[in-house]
Amino acid sequence: MTALIEVTELRVSYGQVEAVQGVSLSVAPGTIATVIGANGAGKTTLLAAVMGLLPAKGSVRYEGRDLSRVAAEERVGLGISLVPEQRDLFATMSVMENLELGAFRRGRTEIPERLEEVYALFPRLAERRRQQAGTLSGGERQMLAMGRALMARPQLLMLDEPSLGLAPLIVRDILATVARLRDSGVSILLVEQNARAALRVADTAYVMELGQITLSGTASEIAANPKVSEIYLGGGQ
Ligand code: ATP
């Protein structure tokens, strides 16, 4: 199957330090690809470069098109959305206002329909539509960050550590929603330190260490790999 997005030999540097050192990966349409790796492996940097937020060497092709001259905002227009690790919400604005901002590129007339889609996916947000974003729980904030990205109707949703700081039950909930999105046709690039949770929901997986991809395969192959099991899954299972 032709990949929706194909990253080839991507390199990103901060001054002298090369944080992403020739990473190649792809996401097939309607699938979840996960990149697992420890703190500082370069996962956030990788997503920022794919989004066009950091200068990079190598190539990013989306639907066969080379994105090297396409700015981040235009990438959103082409159907790529990023949910950053910090979740970047507007704390004093309501849930609904935060969601509406996610649709700024689309016509205002589309907003009610988009909102209904997001509320159907996250009923908790519907109940809290008038609540200030700054007063939401951690899980609700993650839902709102995802909801806001979905307001742009992405074909490719990139998630940077959606499980960060959340209790296991909430993580399960969030990742179940990610799987539902995949089943509805959205392709997902999921970056996670929580390898166990990510591998449970992903179709394909990459292990990233010190800026490089050191292993790749189907999620079940990667989960069964003894090295992955020892280092990332805490042994056993
Ligand atoms: P985490 O899970 O902690 O976010 P990560 O895998 O996402 O880790 P990155 O945040 O991409 O890793 O960081 C990769 C490397 O690049 C690290 O060594 C980090 O210190 C470095 N780095 C990240 N951002 C910058 C920056 N703005 N300037 C200099 N170095 C940076």
Coordinates of C-alpha atoms and ligand atoms in Angstrom, one line a residue:
M1 CA 0.0 0.0 0.0
T2 CA 1.3 3.5 -0.8
A3 CA 2.2 5.4 2.4
L4 CA 0.2 8.5 3.3
I5 CA 3.3 10.0 4.7
E6 CA 6.9 8.9 4.1
V7 CA 9.8 10.3 6.0
T8 CA 13.2 9.5 4.5
E9 CA 16.6 10.1 6.1
L10 CA 15.4 13.0 8.2
R11 CA 18.0 14.9 10.1
V12 CA 17.4 17.7 12.6
S13 CA 20.1 19.6 14.6
Y14 CA 20.1 22.0 17.5
G15 CA 23.4 23.8 16.8
Q16 CA 26.1 21.1 17.0
V17 CA 23.8 18.5 18.4
E18 CA 22.0 16.3 15.9
A19 CA 18.8 15.2 17.7
V20 CA 17.3 13.3 14.7
Q21 CA 20.0 11.4 12.8
G22 CA 18.6 10.0 9.5
V23 CA 15.2 8.7 10.5
S24 CA 13.1 6.9 7.9
L25 CA 9.5 5.8 8.6
S26 CA 6.1 5.7 7.0
V27 CA 2.4 5.6 7.9
A28 CA 0.0 3.6 5.7
P29 CA -3.5 5.1 5.2
G30 CA -5.9 4.1 8.0
T31 CA -3.2 2.7 10.3
I32 CA -1.5 3.7 13.6
A33 CA 2.2 3.8 13.5
T34 CA 3.9 4.4 16.8
V35 CA 7.4 5.6 17.6
I36 CA 8.5 4.4 21.1
G37 CA 11.6 5.5 22.9
A38 CA 13.0 6.9 26.1
N39 CA 13.2 10.5 27.3
G40 CA 15.4 12.5 24.9
A41 CA 15.4 10.0 22.1
G42 CA 14.3 12.7 19.7
K43 CA 10.7 11.9 19.3
T44 CA 9.3 15.4 19.9
T45 CA 11.9 16.8 17.5
L46 CA 10.9 14.3 14.9
L47 CA 7.2 15.3 15.0
A48 CA 8.1 19.0 15.0
A49 CA 10.2 18.5 11.9
V50 CA 7.4 16.5 10.1
M51 CA 5.0 19.3 11.0
G52 CA 7.4 21.8 9.4
L53 CA 8.1 23.6 12.7
L54 CA 11.8 22.9 12.6
P55 CA 14.2 23.0 9.7
A56 CA 15.3 19.5 8.6
K57 CA 17.4 17.7 6.0
G58 CA 16.0 14.6 4.2
S59 CA 12.6 14.3 2.8
V60 CA 9.0 14.3 4.0
R61 CA 6.5 13.2 1.3
Y62 CA 2.7 13.4 2.0
E63 CA 0.4 11.8 -0.5
G64 CA 3.4 11.6 -2.8
R65 CA 4.1 15.3 -2.6
D66 CA 7.4 16.7 -1.3
L67 CA 6.8 19.0 1.6
S68 CA 10.2 20.6 1.9
R69 CA 8.9 24.0 0.7
V70 CA 5.5 23.7 2.4
A71 CA 5.2 25.8 5.6
A72 CA 3.6 24.3 8.8
E73 CA 0.3 26.2 8.3
E74 CA 0.0 24.9 4.8
R75 CA 0.7 21.4 6.1
V76 CA -2.4 21.8 8.3
G77 CA -4.3 22.8 5.2
L78 CA -3.2 19.6 3.5
G79 CA -4.5 17.5 6.3
I80 CA -1.7 17.1 8.9
S81 CA -2.3 18.0 12.5
L82 CA -0.1 17.8 15.6
V83 CA -1.2 17.5 19.2
P84 CA 1.8 18.7 21.1
E85 CA 3.0 17.2 24.3
Q86 CA 2.3 20.5 26.2
R87 CA -1.3 20.4 24.9
D88 CA -1.1 24.2 24.4
L89 CA -4.6 25.1 25.4
F90 CA -5.9 28.6 26.1
A91 CA -6.5 28.3 29.8
T92 CA -8.9 31.2 30.2
M93 CA -11.0 30.3 27.2
S94 CA -13.9 27.8 27.3
V95 CA -13.7 24.3 25.9
M96 CA -15.9 25.4 23.0
E97 CA -13.8 28.4 22.2
N98 CA -10.6 26.3 22.2
L99 CA -12.2 23.9 19.8
E100 CA -13.4 26.6 17.5
L101 CA -9.8 27.9 17.2
G102 CA -8.9 24.5 15.8
A103 CA -11.2 25.1 12.8
F104 CA -9.8 28.6 12.0
R105 CA -8.8 27.5 8.5
R106 CA -12.2 26.1 7.7
G107 CA -15.3 28.2 7.0
R108 CA -17.3 29.3 10.1
T109 CA -20.4 27.5 8.7
E110 CA -18.6 24.2 9.2
I111 CA -17.9 24.8 12.9
P112 CA -21.2 23.4 14.4
E113 CA -20.9 20.2 12.4
R114 CA -17.2 19.8 13.4
L115 CA -18.1 20.5 17.1
E116 CA -20.8 17.8 17.0
E117 CA -18.3 15.3 15.7
V118 CA -15.8 16.1 18.4
Y119 CA -18.5 16.0 21.1
A120 CA -19.6 12.6 19.8
L121 CA -16.1 11.3 20.2
F122 CA -15.5 13.0 23.6
P123 CA -18.8 13.3 25.4
R124 CA -16.9 14.6 28.4
L125 CA -16.1 17.7 26.4
A126 CA -19.7 18.2 25.4
E127 CA -20.7 18.2 29.1
R128 CA -18.0 20.7 29.8
R129 CA -18.3 22.9 26.8
R130 CA -18.6 26.2 28.8
Q131 CA -16.0 25.3 31.4
Q132 CA -12.6 27.2 31.3
A133 CA -9.9 25.0 29.7
G134 CA -7.5 25.8 32.6
T135 CA -9.8 24.0 35.1
L136 CA -10.0 20.7 33.2
S137 CA -8.4 17.5 34.6
G138 CA -5.3 16.1 32.8
G139 CA -7.3 13.6 30.8
E140 CA -9.9 16.2 29.8
R141 CA -7.1 18.5 28.7
Q142 CA -5.7 15.8 26.5
M143 CA -9.2 15.2 25.0
L144 CA -9.5 18.9 24.3
A145 CA -6.1 19.1 22.6
M146 CA -7.0 16.1 20.4
G147 CA -10.5 17.6 19.8
R148 CA -9.0 20.9 18.7
A149 CA -6.7 19.1 16.3
L150 CA -9.6 17.1 14.9
M151 CA -11.6 20.3 14.2
A152 CA -9.2 20.8 11.2
R153 CA -10.4 17.4 9.9
P154 CA -6.9 15.9 9.5
Q155 CA -6.1 12.9 7.5
L156 CA -2.9 12.4 9.5
L157 CA -3.0 13.1 13.2
M158 CA 0.3 13.2 15.0
L159 CA 0.1 12.7 18.8
D160 CA 3.1 13.5 21.1
E161 CA 2.8 11.4 24.2
P162 CA -0.9 11.6 24.8
S163 CA -0.5 9.4 27.9
L164 CA 1.9 11.8 29.7
G165 CA 0.9 12.4 33.3
L166 CA -2.3 10.5 33.0
A167 CA -3.6 7.6 35.1
P168 CA -3.7 4.1 33.5
L169 CA -7.5 4.0 33.1
I170 CA -7.5 7.4 31.4
V171 CA -4.6 6.4 29.1
R172 CA -6.7 3.4 28.1
D173 CA -9.6 5.6 27.3
I174 CA -7.6 8.0 25.3
L175 CA -5.9 5.3 23.3
A176 CA -9.3 3.5 22.7
T177 CA -10.4 6.8 21.1
V178 CA -7.3 6.9 19.0
A179 CA -8.1 3.4 17.7
R180 CA -11.7 4.5 16.9
L181 CA -10.3 7.4 14.9
R182 CA -8.1 5.0 13.0
D183 CA -11.1 2.8 12.3
S184 CA -12.9 5.9 11.0
G185 CA -10.1 6.4 8.5
V186 CA -7.7 8.9 10.2
S187 CA -4.1 7.8 10.0
I188 CA -2.1 8.2 13.2
L189 CA 1.5 8.8 14.1
L190 CA 1.7 8.2 17.8
V191 CA 4.9 9.0 19.7
E192 CA 5.0 7.5 23.2
Q193 CA 7.3 6.7 26.1
N194 CA 4.5 4.4 27.4
A195 CA 5.5 1.5 25.0
R196 CA 3.1 -1.0 26.5
A197 CA 0.1 1.1 25.9
A198 CA 1.2 2.3 22.5
L199 CA 2.1 -1.2 21.2
R200 CA -1.4 -2.5 22.2
V201 CA -3.1 -0.1 19.9
A202 CA -0.6 0.4 17.0
D203 CA -0.4 -1.5 13.7
T204 CA 3.3 -0.8 13.1
A205 CA 6.1 0.3 15.4
Y206 CA 9.5 1.9 15.4
V207 CA 11.9 2.0 18.3
M208 CA 13.9 5.3 18.5
E209 CA 17.1 5.5 20.5
L210 CA 19.5 8.5 20.5
G211 CA 18.1 10.0 17.4
Q212 CA 17.9 6.8 15.3
I213 CA 15.4 4.1 14.5
T214 CA 16.9 0.9 15.8
L215 CA 14.1 -1.5 15.3
S216 CA 10.9 -1.5 13.3
G217 CA 8.1 -4.0 12.4
T218 CA 4.5 -4.8 13.1
A219 CA 3.5 -3.7 16.6
S220 CA 3.1 -7.4 17.7
E221 CA 6.6 -8.2 16.3
I222 CA 8.1 -5.3 18.3
A223 CA 6.2 -6.2 21.4
A224 CA 7.5 -9.8 21.2
N225 CA 11.1 -8.6 20.7
P226 CA 13.1 -9.7 23.7
K227 CA 15.1 -6.5 23.8
V228 CA 12.0 -4.3 23.6
S229 CA 10.4 -6.5 26.3
E230 CA 13.3 -6.1 28.6
I231 CA 14.0 -2.4 28.1
Y232 CA 10.6 -0.9 27.3
L233 CA 8.1 -3.3 28.7
G234 CA 9.9 -3.9 32.0
G235 CA 10.5 -7.6 31.3
G236 CA 7.8 -10.4 31.1
Q237 CA 4.5 -10.2 29.3
Ligands
ATP1 P1 10.9 13.5 25.7 O1 10.1 12.3 25.7 O2 11.6 13.9 26.9 O3 10.1 14.7 25.1 P2 12.0 13.1 23.1 O4 12.3 11.7 22.7 O5 10.8 13.8 22.6 O6 12.1 13.2 24.6 P3 13.4 15.5 22.1 O7 12.5 16.4 23.0 O8 13.1 15.5 20.7 O9 13.3 14.0 22.7 O10 14.9 15.8 22.4 C1 15.9 15.1 21.7 C2 17.3 15.8 22.0 O11 17.4 17.1 21.5 C3 17.5 15.9 23.5 O12 18.9 15.6 23.8 C4 17.2 17.3 23.9 O13 17.9 17.8 25.0 C5 17.6 18.0 22.6 N1 16.8 19.2 22.4 C6 15.4 19.3 22.3 N2 15.0 20.5 22.1 C7 16.1 21.3 22.0 C8 16.4 22.7 21.8 N3 15.4 23.6 21.6 N4 17.7 23.1 21.8 C9 18.7 22.3 22.0 N5 18.5 20.9 22.2 C10 17.3 20.5 22.2

